[in-house]
Tab-separated table of N, CA and C in Angstrom:
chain	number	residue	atom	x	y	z
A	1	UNK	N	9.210	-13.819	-6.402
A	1	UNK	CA	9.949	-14.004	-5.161
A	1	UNK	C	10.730	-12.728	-4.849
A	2	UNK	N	10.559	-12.058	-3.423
A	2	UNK	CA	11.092	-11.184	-2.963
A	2	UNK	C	12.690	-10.997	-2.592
A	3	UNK	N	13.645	-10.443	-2.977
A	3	UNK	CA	14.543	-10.708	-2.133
A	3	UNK	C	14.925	-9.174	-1.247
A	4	UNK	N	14.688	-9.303	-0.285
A	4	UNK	CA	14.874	-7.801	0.551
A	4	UNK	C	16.082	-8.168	1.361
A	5	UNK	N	16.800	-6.730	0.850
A	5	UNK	CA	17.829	-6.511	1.783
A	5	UNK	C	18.061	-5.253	2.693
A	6	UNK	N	18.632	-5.433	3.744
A	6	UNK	CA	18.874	-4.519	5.009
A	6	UNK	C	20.194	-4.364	5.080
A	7	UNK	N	20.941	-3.271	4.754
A	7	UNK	CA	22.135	-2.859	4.926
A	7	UNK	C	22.026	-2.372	6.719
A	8	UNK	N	22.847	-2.846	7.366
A	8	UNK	CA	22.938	-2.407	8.326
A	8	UNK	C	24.456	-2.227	9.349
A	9	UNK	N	24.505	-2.174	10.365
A	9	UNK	CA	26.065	-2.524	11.130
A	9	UNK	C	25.973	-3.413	12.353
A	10	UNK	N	27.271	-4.245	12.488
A	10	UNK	CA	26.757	-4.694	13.486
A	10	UNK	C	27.766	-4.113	14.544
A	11	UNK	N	28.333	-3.170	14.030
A	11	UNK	CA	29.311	-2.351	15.113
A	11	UNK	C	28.762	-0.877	15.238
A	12	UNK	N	27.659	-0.058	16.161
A	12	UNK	CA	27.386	1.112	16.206
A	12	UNK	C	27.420	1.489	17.601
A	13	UNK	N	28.021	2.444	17.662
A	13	UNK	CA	27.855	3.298	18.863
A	13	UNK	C	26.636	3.752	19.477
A	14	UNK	N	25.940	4.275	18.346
A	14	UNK	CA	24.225	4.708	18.589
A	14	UNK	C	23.750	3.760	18.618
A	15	UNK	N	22.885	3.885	20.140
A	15	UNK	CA	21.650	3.104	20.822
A	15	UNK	C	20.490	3.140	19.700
A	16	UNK	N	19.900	4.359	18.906
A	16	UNK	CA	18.985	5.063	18.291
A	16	UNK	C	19.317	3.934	16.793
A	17	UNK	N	20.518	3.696	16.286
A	17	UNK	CA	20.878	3.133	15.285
A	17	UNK	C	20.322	1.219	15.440
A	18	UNK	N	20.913	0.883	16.536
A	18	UNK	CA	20.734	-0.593	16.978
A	18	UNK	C	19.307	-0.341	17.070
A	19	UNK	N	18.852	0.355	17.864
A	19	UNK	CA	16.969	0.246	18.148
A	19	UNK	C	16.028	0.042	16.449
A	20	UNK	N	16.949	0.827	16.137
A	20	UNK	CA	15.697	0.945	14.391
A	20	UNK	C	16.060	-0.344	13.757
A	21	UNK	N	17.436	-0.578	13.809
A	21	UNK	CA	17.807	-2.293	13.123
A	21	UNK	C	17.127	-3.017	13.888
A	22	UNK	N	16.828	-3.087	15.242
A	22	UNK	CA	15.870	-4.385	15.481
A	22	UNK	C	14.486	-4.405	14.894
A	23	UNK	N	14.034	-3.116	15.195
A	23	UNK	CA	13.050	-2.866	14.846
A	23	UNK	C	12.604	-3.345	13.728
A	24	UNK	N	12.983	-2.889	12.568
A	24	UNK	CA	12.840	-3.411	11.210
A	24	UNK	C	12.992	-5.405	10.626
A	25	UNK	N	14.032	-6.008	11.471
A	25	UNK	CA	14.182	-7.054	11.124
A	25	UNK	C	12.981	-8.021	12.524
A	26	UNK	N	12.652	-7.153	13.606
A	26	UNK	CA	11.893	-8.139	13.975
A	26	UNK	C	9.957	-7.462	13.190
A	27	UNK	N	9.768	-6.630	12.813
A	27	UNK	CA	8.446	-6.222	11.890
A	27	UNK	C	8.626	-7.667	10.842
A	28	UNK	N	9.640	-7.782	10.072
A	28	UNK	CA	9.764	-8.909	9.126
A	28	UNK	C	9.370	-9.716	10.016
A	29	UNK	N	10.108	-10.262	10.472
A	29	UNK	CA	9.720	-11.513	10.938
A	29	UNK	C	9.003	-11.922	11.457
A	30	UNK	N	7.772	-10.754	11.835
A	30	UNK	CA	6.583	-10.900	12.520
A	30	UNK	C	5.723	-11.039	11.280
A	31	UNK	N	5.947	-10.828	10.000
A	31	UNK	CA	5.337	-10.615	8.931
A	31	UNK	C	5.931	-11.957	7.852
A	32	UNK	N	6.517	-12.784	8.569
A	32	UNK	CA	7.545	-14.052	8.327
A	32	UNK	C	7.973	-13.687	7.258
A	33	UNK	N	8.613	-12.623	6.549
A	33	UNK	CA	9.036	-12.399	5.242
A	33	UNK	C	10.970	-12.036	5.524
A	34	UNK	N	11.232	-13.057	4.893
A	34	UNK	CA	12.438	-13.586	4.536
A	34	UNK	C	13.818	-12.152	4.306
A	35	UNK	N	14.893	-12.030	4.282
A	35	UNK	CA	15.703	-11.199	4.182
A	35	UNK	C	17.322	-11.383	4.373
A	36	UNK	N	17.932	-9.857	3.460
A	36	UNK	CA	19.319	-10.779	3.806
A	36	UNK	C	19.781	-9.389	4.372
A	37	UNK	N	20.728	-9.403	5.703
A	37	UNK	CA	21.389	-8.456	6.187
A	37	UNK	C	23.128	-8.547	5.496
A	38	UNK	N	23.077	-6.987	5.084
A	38	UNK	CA	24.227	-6.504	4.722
A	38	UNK	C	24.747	-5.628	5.064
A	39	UNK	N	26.155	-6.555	6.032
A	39	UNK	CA	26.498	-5.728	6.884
A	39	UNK	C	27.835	-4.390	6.798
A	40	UNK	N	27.681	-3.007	6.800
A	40	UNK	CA	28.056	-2.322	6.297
A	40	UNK	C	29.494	-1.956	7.311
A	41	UNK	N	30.014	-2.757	8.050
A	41	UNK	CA	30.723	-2.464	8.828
A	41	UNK	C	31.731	-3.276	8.596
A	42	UNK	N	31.704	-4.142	7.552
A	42	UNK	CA	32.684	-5.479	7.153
A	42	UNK	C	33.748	-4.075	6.602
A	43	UNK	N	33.075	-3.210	5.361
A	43	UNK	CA	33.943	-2.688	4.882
A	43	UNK	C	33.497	-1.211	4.241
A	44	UNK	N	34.478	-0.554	4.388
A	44	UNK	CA	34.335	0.863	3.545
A	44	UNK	C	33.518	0.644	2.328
A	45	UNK	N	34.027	-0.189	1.315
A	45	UNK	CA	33.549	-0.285	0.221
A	45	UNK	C	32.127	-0.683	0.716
A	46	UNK	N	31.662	-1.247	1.443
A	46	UNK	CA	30.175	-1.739	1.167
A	46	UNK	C	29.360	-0.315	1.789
A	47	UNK	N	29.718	0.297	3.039
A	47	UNK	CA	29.240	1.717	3.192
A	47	UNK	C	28.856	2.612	2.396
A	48	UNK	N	29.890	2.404	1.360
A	48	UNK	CA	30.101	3.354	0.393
A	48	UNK	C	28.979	3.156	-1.092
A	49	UNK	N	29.100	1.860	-1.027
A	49	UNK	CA	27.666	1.046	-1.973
A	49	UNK	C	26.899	1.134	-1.511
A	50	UNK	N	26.221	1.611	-0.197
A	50	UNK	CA	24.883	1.391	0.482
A	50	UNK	C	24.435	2.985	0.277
A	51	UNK	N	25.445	3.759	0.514
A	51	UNK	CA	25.185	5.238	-0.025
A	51	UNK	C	25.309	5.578	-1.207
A	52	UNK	N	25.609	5.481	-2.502
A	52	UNK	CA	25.514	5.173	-3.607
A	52	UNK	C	23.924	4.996	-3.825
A	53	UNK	N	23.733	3.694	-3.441
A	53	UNK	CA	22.350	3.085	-3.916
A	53	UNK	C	21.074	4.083	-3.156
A	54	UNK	N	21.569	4.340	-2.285
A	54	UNK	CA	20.394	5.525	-1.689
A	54	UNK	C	20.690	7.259	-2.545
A	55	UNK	N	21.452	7.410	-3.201
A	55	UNK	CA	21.950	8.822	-3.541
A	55	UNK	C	21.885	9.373	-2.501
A	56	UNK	N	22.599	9.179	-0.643
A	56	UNK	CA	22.498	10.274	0.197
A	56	UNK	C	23.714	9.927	0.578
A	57	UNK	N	25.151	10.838	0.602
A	57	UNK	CA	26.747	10.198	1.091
A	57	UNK	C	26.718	10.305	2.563
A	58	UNK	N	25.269	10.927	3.297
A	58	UNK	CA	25.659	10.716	4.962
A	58	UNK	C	24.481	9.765	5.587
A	59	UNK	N	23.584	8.623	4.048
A	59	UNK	CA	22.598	7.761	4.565
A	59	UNK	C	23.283	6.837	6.277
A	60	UNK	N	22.522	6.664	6.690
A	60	UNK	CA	22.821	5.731	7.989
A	60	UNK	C	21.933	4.862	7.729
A	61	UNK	N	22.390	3.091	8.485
A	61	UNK	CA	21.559	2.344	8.255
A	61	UNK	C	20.473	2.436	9.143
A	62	UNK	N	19.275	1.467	9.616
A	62	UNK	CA	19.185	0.895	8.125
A	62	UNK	C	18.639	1.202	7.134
A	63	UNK	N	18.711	0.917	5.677
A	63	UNK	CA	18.647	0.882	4.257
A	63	UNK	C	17.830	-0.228	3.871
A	64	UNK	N	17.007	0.042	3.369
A	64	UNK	CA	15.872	-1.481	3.156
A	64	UNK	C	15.892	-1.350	1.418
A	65	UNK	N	16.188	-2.132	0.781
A	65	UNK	CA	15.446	-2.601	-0.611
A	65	UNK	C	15.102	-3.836	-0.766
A	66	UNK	N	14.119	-4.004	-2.141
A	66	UNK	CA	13.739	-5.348	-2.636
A	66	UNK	C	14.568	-5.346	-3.723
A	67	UNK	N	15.534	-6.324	-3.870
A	67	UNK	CA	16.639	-6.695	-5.198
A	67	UNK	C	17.471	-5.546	-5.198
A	68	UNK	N	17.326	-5.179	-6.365
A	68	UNK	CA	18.348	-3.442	-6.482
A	68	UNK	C	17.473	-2.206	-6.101
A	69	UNK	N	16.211	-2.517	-5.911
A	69	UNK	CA	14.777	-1.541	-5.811
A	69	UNK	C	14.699	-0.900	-4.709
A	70	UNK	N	15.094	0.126	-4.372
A	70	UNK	CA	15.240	1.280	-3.076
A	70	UNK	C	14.009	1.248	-2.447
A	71	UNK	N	13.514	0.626	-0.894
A	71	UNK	CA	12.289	0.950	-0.582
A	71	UNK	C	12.524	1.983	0.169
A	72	UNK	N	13.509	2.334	0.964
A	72	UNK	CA	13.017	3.453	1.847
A	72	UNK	C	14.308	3.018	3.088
A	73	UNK	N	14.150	4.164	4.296
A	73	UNK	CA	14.934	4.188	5.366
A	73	UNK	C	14.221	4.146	6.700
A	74	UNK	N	14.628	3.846	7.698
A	74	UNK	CA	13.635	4.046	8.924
A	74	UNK	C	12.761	4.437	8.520
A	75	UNK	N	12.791	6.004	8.776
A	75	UNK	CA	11.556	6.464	8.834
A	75	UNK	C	10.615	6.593	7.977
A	76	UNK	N	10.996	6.126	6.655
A	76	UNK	CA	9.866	5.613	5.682
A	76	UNK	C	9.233	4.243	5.852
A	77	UNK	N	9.899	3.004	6.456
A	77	UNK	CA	10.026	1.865	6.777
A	77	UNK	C	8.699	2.360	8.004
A	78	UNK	N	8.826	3.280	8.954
A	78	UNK	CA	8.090	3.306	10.242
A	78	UNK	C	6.700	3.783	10.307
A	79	UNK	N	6.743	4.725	8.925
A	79	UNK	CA	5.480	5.547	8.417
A	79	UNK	C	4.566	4.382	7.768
A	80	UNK	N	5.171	3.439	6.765
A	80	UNK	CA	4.494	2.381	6.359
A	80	UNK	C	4.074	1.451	7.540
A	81	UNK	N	4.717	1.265	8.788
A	81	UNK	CA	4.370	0.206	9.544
A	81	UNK	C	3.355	0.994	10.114
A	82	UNK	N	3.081	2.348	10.714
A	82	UNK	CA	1.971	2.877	10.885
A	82	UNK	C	0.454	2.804	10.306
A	83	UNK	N	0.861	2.705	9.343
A	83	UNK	CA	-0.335	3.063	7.782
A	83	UNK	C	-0.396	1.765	7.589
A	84	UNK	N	-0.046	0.256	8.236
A	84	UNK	CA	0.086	-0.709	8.120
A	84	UNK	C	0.175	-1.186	6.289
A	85	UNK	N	1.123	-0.771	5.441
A	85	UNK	CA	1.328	-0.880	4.384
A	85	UNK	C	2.675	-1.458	4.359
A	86	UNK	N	3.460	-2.131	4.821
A	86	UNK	CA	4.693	-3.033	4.837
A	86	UNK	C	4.761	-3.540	3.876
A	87	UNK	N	3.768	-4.331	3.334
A	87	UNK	CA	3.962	-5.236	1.775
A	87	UNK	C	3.974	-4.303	0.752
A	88	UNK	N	3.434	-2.664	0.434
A	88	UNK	CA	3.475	-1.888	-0.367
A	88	UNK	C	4.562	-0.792	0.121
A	89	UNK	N	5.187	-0.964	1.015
A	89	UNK	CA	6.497	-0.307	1.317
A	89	UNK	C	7.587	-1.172	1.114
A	90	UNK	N	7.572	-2.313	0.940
A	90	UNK	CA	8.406	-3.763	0.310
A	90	UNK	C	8.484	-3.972	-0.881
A	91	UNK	N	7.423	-3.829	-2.258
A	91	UNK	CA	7.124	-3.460	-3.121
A	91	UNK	C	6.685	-5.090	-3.136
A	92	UNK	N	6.247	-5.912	-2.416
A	92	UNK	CA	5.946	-6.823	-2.614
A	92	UNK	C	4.483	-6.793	-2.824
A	93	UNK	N	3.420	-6.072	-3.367
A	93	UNK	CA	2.481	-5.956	-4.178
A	93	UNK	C	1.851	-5.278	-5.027
């Protein structure tokens, strides 16, 4: 069982930021695969854990992993939806 999470915000100024968060959570759900959004705008500390877990201190969301398992960012997330490999960019096979 997968558990994927999406660090994301639900407070951004950037249009470019909101566009890639939909993006990503409606691909799931077109792919009906389940997820939990974590939202990085509750608090410093969780920003600060979402960059941590990526090793980049100026990552922007969104941030996709499976469990603690780093899959990737947008544009790794967008390259796989190209190459139609989502379930092997999920690590779900």
């Amino acid at each position: 069982m997968s558990s994927i999470k999406i660090y994301y915000t639900s407070v951004s100024g950037s249009r470019e930021v909101k566009q890639r968060q939909e993006e990503v959570t409606r691909i799931l759900d077109i792919y009906k695969i389940k997820y939990e959004l974590i939202d990085i705008s509750v608090s410093l500390k969780v920003l600060q854990e979402m960059r941590m877990k990526v090793s980049t201190p100026k990552a922007l969301p969104p941030q996709i992993f499976n469990g603690q398992e780093y899959c990737g960012d947008f544009e790794m997330f967008h390259k796989a939806k190209e190459n139609k490999e989502i379930l092997k960019f999920l690590k779900m096979e």
